[in-house]
mmCIF file of C-alpha atoms in Angstrom:
data_model
loop_
_atom_site.group_PDB
_atom_site.id
_atom_site.type_symbol
_atom_site.label_atom_id
_atom_site.label_comp_id
_atom_site.label_asym_id
_atom_site.label_seq_id
_atom_site.Cartn_x
_atom_site.Cartn_y
_atom_site.Cartn_z
ATOM 1 C CA MET A 16 -138.353 -121.707 -43.975
ATOM 2 C CA LYS A 17 -135.717 -124.046 -45.355
ATOM 3 C CA LYS A 18 -135.636 -122.111 -48.624
ATOM 4 C CA LEU A 19 -135.158 -118.834 -46.729
ATOM 5 C CA PHE A 20 -132.338 -120.313 -44.614
ATOM 6 C CA PHE A 21 -130.665 -121.675 -47.751
ATOM 7 C CA SER A 22 -130.896 -118.279 -49.481
ATOM 8 C CA VAL A 23 -129.333 -116.463 -46.521
ATOM 9 C CA LEU A 24 -126.572 -119.079 -46.303
ATOM 10 C CA THR A 25 -125.894 -118.722 -50.029
ATOM 11 C CA LEU A 26 -125.562 -114.936 -49.746
ATOM 12 C CA LEU A 27 -123.161 -115.217 -46.806
ATOM 13 C CA PHE A 28 -121.050 -117.826 -48.571
ATOM 14 C CA SER A 29 -120.962 -115.727 -51.749
ATOM 15 C CA SER A 30 -119.714 -112.699 -49.843
ATOM 16 C CA LEU A 31 -116.971 -114.802 -48.302
ATOM 17 C CA ILE A 32 -115.890 -116.002 -51.724
ATOM 18 C CA ILE A 33 -115.727 -112.443 -53.056
ATOM 19 C CA GLY A 34 -113.714 -111.260 -50.036
ATOM 20 C CA GLN A 35 -111.317 -114.152 -50.334
ATOM 21 C CA ALA A 36 -110.735 -113.476 -54.023
ATOM 22 C CA SER A 37 -109.899 -109.816 -53.363
ATOM 23 C CA GLY A 38 -106.908 -110.733 -51.185
ATOM 24 C CA ASN A 39 -105.746 -109.912 -47.666
ATOM 25 C CA VAL A 40 -104.648 -106.415 -48.671
ATOM 26 C CA ASN A 41 -108.258 -105.322 -48.085
ATOM 27 C CA TYR A 42 -107.849 -105.925 -44.335
ATOM 28 C CA GLN A 43 -106.266 -102.483 -44.145
ATOM 29 C CA ASN A 44 -108.573 -100.904 -46.741
ATOM 30 C CA GLN A 45 -105.621 -99.795 -48.812
ATOM 31 C CA TYR A 46 -106.242 -98.612 -52.330
ATOM 32 C CA TYR A 47 -103.278 -97.743 -54.487
ATOM 33 C CA SER A 48 -103.988 -95.256 -57.244
ATOM 34 C CA ASN A 49 -102.527 -95.931 -60.658
ATOM 35 C CA LYS A 50 -99.270 -94.198 -61.529
ATOM 36 C CA THR A 51 -100.706 -93.233 -64.877
ATOM 37 C CA ILE A 52 -99.278 -90.719 -67.277
ATOM 38 C CA ASN A 53 -100.984 -87.338 -67.469
ATOM 39 C CA ILE A 54 -99.924 -84.576 -69.877
ATOM 40 C CA ASP A 55 -100.817 -80.998 -68.935
ATOM 41 C CA PHE A 56 -102.021 -78.877 -71.835
ATOM 42 C CA PRO A 57 -102.337 -75.084 -72.139
ATOM 43 C CA GLN A 58 -105.689 -73.711 -70.995
ATOM 44 C CA ASN A 59 -108.287 -71.714 -72.960
ATOM 45 C CA THR A 60 -108.622 -74.375 -75.630
ATOM 46 C CA ASP A 61 -111.941 -75.311 -77.086
ATOM 47 C CA ILE A 62 -111.657 -79.079 -77.554
ATOM 48 C CA VAL A 63 -108.971 -81.464 -76.247
ATOM 49 C CA VAL A 64 -108.783 -84.966 -77.742
ATOM 50 C CA SER A 65 -106.687 -87.498 -75.818
ATOM 51 C CA VAL A 66 -105.639 -91.124 -76.257
ATOM 52 C CA LYS A 67 -103.786 -93.142 -73.595
ATOM 53 C CA GLY A 68 -102.161 -96.520 -74.167
ATOM 54 C CA LEU A 69 -100.479 -99.129 -71.976
ATOM 55 C CA ALA A 70 -98.124 -101.965 -72.948
ATOM 56 C CA ASN A 71 -97.009 -104.835 -70.705
ATOM 57 C CA VAL A 72 -93.595 -106.014 -71.907
ATOM 58 C CA LYS A 73 -92.023 -109.223 -70.648
ATOM 59 C CA ALA A 74 -88.328 -108.840 -69.889
ATOM 60 C CA ASP A 75 -85.771 -110.792 -71.919
ATOM 61 C CA ALA A 76 -82.821 -110.053 -69.598
ATOM 62 C CA TYR A 77 -82.344 -109.522 -65.880
ATOM 63 C CA THR A 78 -79.592 -108.277 -63.566
ATOM 64 C CA ALA A 79 -79.596 -109.366 -59.934
ATOM 65 C CA ILE A 80 -77.409 -107.527 -57.423
ATOM 66 C CA PHE A 81 -76.223 -109.269 -54.250
ATOM 67 C CA SER A 82 -74.347 -107.443 -51.501
ATOM 68 C CA THR A 83 -71.702 -108.986 -49.248
ATOM 69 C CA SER A 84 -69.360 -107.685 -46.554
ATOM 70 C CA GLN A 85 -66.380 -109.035 -44.614
ATOM 71 C CA THR A 86 -64.466 -107.931 -41.538
ATOM 72 C CA GLY A 87 -60.972 -108.927 -40.439
ATOM 73 C CA LYS A 88 -58.027 -107.905 -38.311
ATOM 74 C CA THR A 89 -55.725 -107.029 -41.229
ATOM 75 C CA THR A 90 -56.175 -105.876 -44.806
ATOM 76 C CA LYS A 91 -54.734 -109.138 -46.083
ATOM 77 C CA GLU A 92 -57.100 -111.229 -44.005
ATOM 78 C CA VAL A 93 -60.236 -109.307 -44.958
ATOM 79 C CA ASN A 94 -59.432 -109.384 -48.691
ATOM 80 C CA GLU A 95 -58.589 -113.086 -48.706
ATOM 81 C CA LEU A 96 -61.790 -114.015 -46.865
ATOM 82 C CA ILE A 97 -64.185 -112.034 -49.070
ATOM 83 C CA ASP A 98 -62.435 -113.023 -52.313
ATOM 84 C CA GLN A 99 -62.641 -116.673 -51.316
ATOM 85 C CA ARG A 100 -66.395 -116.464 -50.735
ATOM 86 C CA ILE A 101 -67.042 -114.570 -53.970
ATOM 87 C CA THR A 102 -64.732 -116.701 -56.128
ATOM 88 C CA GLN A 103 -66.268 -119.971 -54.941
ATOM 89 C CA SER A 104 -69.739 -118.648 -55.717
ATOM 90 C CA LEU A 105 -68.914 -117.211 -59.149
ATOM 91 C CA ASN A 106 -67.046 -120.317 -60.300
ATOM 92 C CA GLU A 107 -70.274 -122.274 -59.874
ATOM 93 C CA ILE A 108 -72.584 -119.545 -61.195
ATOM 94 C CA ARG A 109 -70.564 -119.059 -64.383
ATOM 95 C CA LEU A 110 -71.228 -122.683 -65.332
ATOM 96 C CA LYS A 111 -74.854 -121.723 -65.957
ATOM 97 C CA LYS A 112 -75.862 -121.032 -69.561
ATOM 98 C CA GLY A 113 -76.100 -117.397 -70.689
ATOM 99 C CA VAL A 114 -74.848 -115.907 -67.410
ATOM 100 C CA GLU A 115 -72.487 -112.929 -67.040
ATOM 101 C CA THR A 116 -71.054 -111.628 -63.755
ATOM 102 C CA PHE A 117 -69.377 -108.498 -62.448
ATOM 103 C CA VAL A 118 -68.005 -107.636 -58.986
ATOM 104 C CA ASP A 119 -68.446 -104.020 -57.885
ATOM 105 C CA MET A 120 -66.164 -102.649 -55.149
ATOM 106 C CA ILE A 121 -68.270 -100.594 -52.717
ATOM 107 C CA SER A 122 -66.109 -99.665 -49.713
ATOM 108 C CA PHE A 123 -62.960 -100.567 -47.787
ATOM 109 C CA VAL A 124 -62.754 -98.835 -44.391
ATOM 110 C CA PRO A 125 -61.131 -99.329 -40.970
ATOM 111 C CA VAL A 126 -63.341 -100.497 -38.101
ATOM 112 C CA TYR A 127 -63.079 -99.109 -34.572
ATOM 113 C CA GLU A 128 -64.130 -100.309 -31.154
ATOM 114 C CA TYR A 129 -64.132 -98.784 -27.663
ATOM 115 C CA GLU A 130 -61.471 -99.531 -25.042
ATOM 116 C CA VAL A 131 -62.213 -98.784 -21.399
ATOM 117 C CA GLU A 132 -59.648 -96.757 -19.491
ATOM 118 C CA LYS A 133 -60.028 -97.259 -15.729
ATOM 119 C CA LYS A 134 -58.880 -94.646 -13.247
ATOM 120 C CA VAL A 135 -59.023 -94.888 -9.458
ATOM 121 C CA PHE A 136 -60.765 -91.627 -8.614
ATOM 122 C CA ASN A 137 -62.414 -90.761 -11.980
ATOM 123 C CA ARG A 138 -65.222 -92.141 -14.090
ATOM 124 C CA LYS A 139 -64.517 -94.733 -16.770
ATOM 125 C CA THR A 140 -63.202 -93.323 -20.049
ATOM 126 C CA TYR A 141 -64.025 -94.999 -23.376
ATOM 127 C CA ASN A 142 -61.384 -94.532 -26.042
ATOM 128 C CA GLU A 143 -61.965 -95.430 -29.700
ATOM 129 C CA VAL A 144 -59.210 -97.704 -31.039
ATOM 130 C CA PRO A 145 -58.681 -99.525 -34.389
ATOM 131 C CA ALA A 146 -60.185 -103.022 -34.404
ATOM 132 C CA GLY A 147 -59.655 -104.134 -38.000
ATOM 133 C CA PHE A 148 -61.058 -103.532 -41.461
ATOM 134 C CA GLU A 149 -64.356 -103.967 -43.315
ATOM 135 C CA VAL A 150 -64.786 -104.419 -47.062
ATOM 136 C CA LYS A 151 -68.078 -104.414 -48.998
ATOM 137 C CA LYS A 152 -68.618 -105.662 -52.537
ATOM 138 C CA ASN A 153 -71.651 -106.146 -54.786
ATOM 139 C CA ILE A 154 -72.069 -109.078 -57.157
ATOM 140 C CA HIS A 155 -73.930 -108.325 -60.405
ATOM 141 C CA ILE A 156 -75.384 -111.328 -62.247
ATOM 142 C CA LYS A 157 -76.934 -110.955 -65.699
ATOM 143 C CA TYR A 158 -79.197 -113.787 -66.900
ATOM 144 C CA SER A 159 -82.115 -114.433 -69.270
ATOM 145 C CA ASP A 160 -84.038 -117.236 -67.552
ATOM 146 C CA PRO A 161 -85.919 -115.909 -64.479
ATOM 147 C CA ASN A 162 -85.958 -119.392 -62.941
ATOM 148 C CA GLN A 163 -82.169 -119.207 -62.535
ATOM 149 C CA LEU A 164 -82.470 -116.677 -59.724
ATOM 150 C CA ASN A 165 -83.359 -119.417 -57.221
ATOM 151 C CA GLU A 166 -80.226 -121.307 -58.256
ATOM 152 C CA PHE A 167 -78.064 -118.216 -57.697
ATOM 153 C CA ILE A 168 -79.563 -117.671 -54.241
ATOM 154 C CA SER A 169 -78.807 -121.269 -53.283
ATOM 155 C CA ILE A 170 -75.186 -121.055 -54.471
ATOM 156 C CA LEU A 171 -74.504 -117.701 -52.798
ATOM 157 C CA SER A 172 -76.113 -118.676 -49.504
ATOM 158 C CA ASN A 173 -73.729 -121.629 -49.273
ATOM 159 C CA ASN A 174 -70.955 -119.017 -49.089
ATOM 160 C CA GLU A 175 -72.785 -116.794 -46.581
ATOM 161 C CA ILE A 176 -74.005 -114.260 -49.150
ATOM 162 C CA TYR A 177 -77.675 -113.556 -48.462
ATOM 163 C CA ASP A 178 -78.486 -109.943 -49.301
ATOM 164 C CA LEU A 179 -80.381 -109.645 -52.607
ATOM 165 C CA VAL A 180 -80.369 -105.877 -53.158
ATOM 166 C CA ARG A 181 -82.526 -105.629 -56.305
ATOM 167 C CA VAL A 182 -83.419 -107.186 -59.640
ATOM 168 C CA ASP A 183 -83.463 -105.004 -62.767
ATOM 169 C CA TYR A 184 -85.535 -105.865 -65.848
ATOM 170 C CA PHE A 185 -84.521 -105.193 -69.472
ATOM 171 C CA SER A 186 -86.097 -105.678 -72.894
ATOM 172 C CA ASN A 187 -84.746 -105.241 -76.420
ATOM 173 C CA THR A 188 -88.238 -104.605 -77.811
ATOM 174 C CA LEU A 189 -89.042 -101.313 -76.056
ATOM 175 C CA GLU A 190 -88.473 -99.123 -79.113
ATOM 176 C CA THR A 191 -90.563 -101.436 -81.309
ATOM 177 C CA ILE A 192 -93.387 -101.400 -78.749
ATOM 178 C CA LYS A 193 -93.250 -97.599 -78.549
ATOM 179 C CA LYS A 194 -93.691 -97.304 -82.318
ATOM 180 C CA GLU A 195 -96.599 -99.755 -82.194
ATOM 181 C CA MET A 196 -98.246 -97.695 -79.445
ATOM 182 C CA MET A 197 -97.791 -94.485 -81.424
ATOM 183 C CA ASN A 198 -99.444 -96.011 -84.517
ATOM 184 C CA LYS A 199 -102.384 -97.337 -82.469
ATOM 185 C CA ALA A 200 -102.841 -93.978 -80.771
ATOM 186 C CA LYS A 201 -102.751 -92.151 -84.129
ATOM 187 C CA LEU A 202 -105.614 -94.249 -85.510
ATOM 188 C CA LEU A 203 -107.683 -93.893 -82.343
ATOM 189 C CA ILE A 204 -107.258 -90.139 -82.050
ATOM 190 C CA GLN A 205 -108.202 -89.660 -85.704
ATOM 191 C CA GLU A 206 -111.329 -91.711 -85.040
ATOM 192 C CA LYS A 207 -112.178 -89.590 -81.993
ATOM 193 C CA ILE A 208 -111.766 -86.354 -83.956
ATOM 194 C CA LYS A 209 -114.103 -87.654 -86.691
ATOM 195 C CA ASN A 210 -116.689 -88.570 -84.055
ATOM 196 C CA TYR A 211 -116.522 -85.052 -82.604
ATOM 197 C CA GLU A 212 -116.973 -83.582 -86.090
ATOM 198 C CA VAL A 213 -120.062 -85.729 -86.640
ATOM 199 C CA LEU A 214 -121.532 -84.848 -83.235
ATOM 200 C CA LEU A 215 -120.912 -81.118 -83.698
ATOM 201 C CA GLY A 216 -121.741 -81.051 -87.400
ATOM 202 C CA ASP A 217 -118.501 -79.209 -88.049
ATOM 203 C CA THR A 218 -115.075 -79.790 -89.547
ATOM 204 C CA PHE A 219 -111.755 -79.130 -87.848
ATOM 205 C CA ALA A 220 -109.710 -79.214 -91.037
ATOM 206 C CA ASN A 221 -108.813 -75.498 -90.907
ATOM 207 C CA ALA A 222 -108.964 -75.069 -87.112
ATOM 208 C CA GLU A 223 -105.835 -74.194 -85.156
ATOM 209 C CA LYS A 224 -104.378 -77.323 -83.531
ATOM 210 C CA ARG A 225 -101.660 -78.070 -80.998
ATOM 211 C CA ILE A 226 -100.252 -81.475 -80.096
ATOM 212 C CA ALA A 227 -98.283 -82.971 -77.202
ATOM 213 C CA ASP A 228 -97.246 -86.543 -76.453
ATOM 214 C CA ASP A 229 -94.957 -88.428 -74.086
ATOM 215 C CA TYR A 230 -93.916 -91.870 -72.809
ATOM 216 C CA LEU A 231 -93.517 -93.162 -69.261
ATOM 217 C CA VAL A 232 -91.757 -96.447 -68.434
ATOM 218 C CA ASN A 233 -92.281 -98.268 -65.110
ATOM 219 C CA VAL A 234 -90.019 -101.157 -64.083
ATOM 220 C CA PRO A 235 -91.058 -103.802 -61.518
ATOM 221 C CA VAL A 236 -88.735 -102.578 -58.732
ATOM 222 C CA GLU A 237 -90.865 -99.394 -58.574
ATOM 223 C CA MET A 238 -94.186 -101.216 -58.372
ATOM 224 C CA TYR A 239 -94.025 -103.254 -55.154
ATOM 225 C CA LYS A 240 -96.343 -102.418 -52.244
ATOM 226 C CA SER A 241 -96.431 -103.654 -48.653
ATOM 227 C CA TYR A 242 -99.094 -104.443 -46.091
ATOM 228 C CA GLU A 243 -99.542 -106.296 -42.793
ATOM 229 C CA ALA A 244 -102.232 -108.990 -42.749
ATOM 230 C CA TYR A 245 -103.724 -109.429 -39.300
ATOM 231 C CA ASN A 246 -106.960 -108.975 -37.361
ATOM 232 C CA SER A 247 -106.494 -107.702 -33.772
ATOM 233 C CA SER A 248 -109.093 -108.024 -31.045
ATOM 234 C CA SER A 249 -110.734 -104.945 -29.594
ATOM 235 C CA LEU A 250 -110.404 -104.918 -25.798
ATOM 236 C CA ASN A 251 -112.004 -102.567 -23.280
ATOM 237 C CA LEU A 252 -109.133 -102.321 -20.811
ATOM 238 C CA LYS A 253 -108.186 -100.013 -17.966
ATOM 239 C CA LYS A 254 -105.515 -97.399 -18.539
ATOM 240 C CA ALA A 255 -103.144 -99.183 -16.164
ATOM 241 C CA ALA A 256 -103.284 -102.445 -18.134
ATOM 242 C CA ASN A 257 -100.158 -103.645 -19.951
ATOM 243 C CA ILE A 258 -100.570 -104.788 -23.556
ATOM 244 C CA ASN A 259 -97.859 -106.847 -25.216
ATOM 245 C CA GLN A 260 -98.323 -106.878 -28.977
ATOM 246 C CA VAL A 261 -96.737 -109.377 -31.322
ATOM 247 C CA ASN A 262 -94.675 -108.124 -34.248
ATOM 248 C CA LYS A 263 -96.665 -108.520 -37.453
ATOM 249 C CA SER A 264 -95.015 -109.747 -40.609
ATOM 250 C CA ALA A 265 -95.077 -107.304 -43.525
ATOM 251 C CA THR A 266 -95.910 -108.672 -46.953
ATOM 252 C CA LEU A 267 -94.648 -107.343 -50.280
ATOM 253 C CA TYR A 268 -96.579 -107.841 -53.477
ATOM 254 C CA TYR A 269 -96.303 -106.679 -57.084
ATOM 255 C CA GLN A 270 -98.933 -104.065 -57.998
ATOM 256 C CA PRO A 271 -98.911 -103.333 -61.753
ATOM 257 C CA ILE A 272 -100.700 -100.423 -63.362
ATOM 258 C CA MET A 273 -104.208 -101.532 -64.241
ATOM 259 C CA GLY A 274 -105.513 -101.091 -67.774
ATOM 260 C CA LYS A 275 -108.931 -99.694 -66.867
ATOM 261 C CA GLU A 276 -108.048 -96.035 -67.611
ATOM 262 C CA PHE A 277 -106.474 -96.607 -71.027
ATOM 263 C CA ASP A 278 -107.920 -96.530 -74.539
ATOM 264 C CA PHE A 279 -105.888 -99.583 -75.545
ATOM 265 C CA VAL A 280 -103.654 -102.144 -73.820
ATOM 266 C CA ILE A 281 -100.995 -104.289 -75.483
ATOM 267 C CA ASN A 282 -100.568 -107.694 -73.771
ATOM 268 C CA PRO A 283 -103.274 -107.014 -71.157
ATOM 269 C CA THR A 284 -102.802 -110.178 -69.036
ATOM 270 C CA VAL A 285 -100.008 -109.875 -66.457
ATOM 271 C CA LEU A 286 -98.769 -113.092 -64.833
ATOM 272 C CA GLU A 287 -95.263 -112.090 -63.758
ATOM 273 C CA PRO A 288 -93.648 -108.699 -63.092
ATOM 274 C CA VAL A 289 -93.266 -106.850 -66.402
ATOM 275 C CA ILE A 290 -91.973 -103.593 -67.813
ATOM 276 C CA GLN A 291 -94.922 -101.252 -68.361
ATOM 277 C CA ILE A 292 -94.901 -98.511 -70.992
ATOM 278 C CA GLN A 293 -97.468 -95.725 -71.002
ATOM 279 C CA TYR A 294 -98.074 -93.447 -73.964
ATOM 280 C CA GLU A 295 -100.388 -90.464 -74.192
ATOM 281 C CA VAL A 296 -101.073 -88.032 -77.018
ATOM 282 C CA LYS A 297 -103.248 -84.925 -76.787
ATOM 283 C CA ILE A 298 -104.501 -82.626 -79.511
ATOM 284 C CA ALA A 299 -106.016 -79.247 -78.646
ATOM 285 C CA ILE A 300 -108.421 -77.838 -81.246
ATOM 286 C CA ASN A 301 -109.368 -74.163 -81.120
ATOM 287 C CA ARG A 302 -112.459 -73.790 -83.283
ATOM 288 C CA GLU A 303 -112.422 -69.988 -83.066
ATOM 289 C CA LYS A 304 -109.063 -69.626 -84.772
ATOM 290 C CA LYS A 305 -108.658 -70.659 -88.390
ATOM 291 C CA ILE A 306 -105.448 -71.395 -90.230
ATOM 292 C CA SER A 307 -104.878 -68.655 -92.805
ATOM 293 C CA SER A 308 -104.793 -69.779 -96.439
ATOM 294 C CA LYS A 309 -102.604 -68.305 -99.152
ATOM 295 C CA THR A 310 -105.525 -66.241 -100.519
ATOM 296 C CA ASP A 311 -106.015 -64.621 -97.103
ATOM 297 C CA LYS A 312 -102.475 -63.277 -97.046
ATOM 298 C CA GLU A 313 -101.840 -59.652 -97.899
ATOM 299 C CA PHE A 314 -99.003 -58.748 -100.274
ATOM 300 C CA ILE A 315 -97.517 -55.240 -100.474
ATOM 301 C CA LEU A 316 -95.822 -53.882 -103.631
ATOM 302 C CA VAL A 317 -93.260 -51.096 -103.413
ATOM 303 C CA THR A 318 -93.325 -48.975 -106.607
ATOM 304 C CA PRO A 319 -90.223 -47.262 -108.092
ATOM 305 C CA ASN A 320 -91.552 -43.989 -106.647
ATOM 306 C CA GLY A 321 -91.595 -45.472 -103.139
ATOM 307 C CA ASP A 322 -95.357 -45.834 -102.935
ATOM 308 C CA LEU A 323 -96.955 -48.896 -101.261
ATOM 309 C CA LYS A 324 -99.774 -50.736 -102.997
ATOM 310 C CA THR A 325 -101.769 -53.744 -101.773
ATOM 311 C CA LEU A 326 -101.951 -56.617 -104.252
ATOM 312 C CA ASN A 327 -105.235 -58.451 -104.593
ATOM 313 C CA LEU A 328 -104.361 -61.957 -105.817
ATOM 314 C CA ASN A 329 -108.027 -62.738 -106.464
ATOM 315 C CA ASN A 330 -108.095 -60.244 -109.364
ATOM 316 C CA SER A 331 -106.213 -61.026 -112.545
ATOM 317 C CA ARG A 332 -105.503 -57.375 -113.392
ATOM 318 C CA GLN A 333 -103.684 -54.872 -111.293
ATOM 319 C CA ASN A 334 -103.286 -51.147 -111.970
ATOM 320 C CA TYR A 335 -99.990 -49.708 -110.977
#
């Protein structure tokens, strides 16, 4: 009996471990399909050979964009206030190694408010009147060390700049990685074609072939998903009952493309958000159509009398 109880307890504990390792996203049973590349090929082909590759590329440069706005009664006041906040922040940020900055002007517009006009025998009238000005600017910060982003956030927040719009990822090795993927795919697709020839006992050397290939690049800003982690109770209540629900916090997480559907993966382990490159090449082989050789071509000779004669290149002598 003790052994049976221990076995049941072990199974329950194991299931809890597996559920815990899968993450809270499974509370909502959400499954996100891979944004994988897929090349369409013309129909009515006999054999289609395909190779798909994935490369995870760590960024070597980043650009963070912070947004800030300022309101004021006059144009002079609003410009002085926002420039003071931005200048104080950038003077400290520019002391960091390998950092470049740029300020992007977004908008500069008047702001209006409503003024109530009271009349004795009529309803209140609300008139829109100028109240001041609003200016918006974006701060672009280029850096190479991802750990510096926390330092930028701390500096900017001290000057009431909190809105991190986005972070863009860049790499100088993308072209090199693309060439590496093309070479790997070429070797794999040649190997697949040879395997098909062995299985079919045929050769595709003279068969008609068509080829198509393409790349697809995904950056981290495109690959974030959201979910709400909670477990609500199920209550059997009357229709007249009032239910006050608490706002649930939404969670964002990075969901990279998984390597399970690819023939090869370069840098398969993903620890931090990366740039992902997909490459696919397809070759369509039509076994019914053969590529014509030179000896299969027909040559026509026009004689001085205007007669047409077919030349047979397989024979060494021709009678004209």
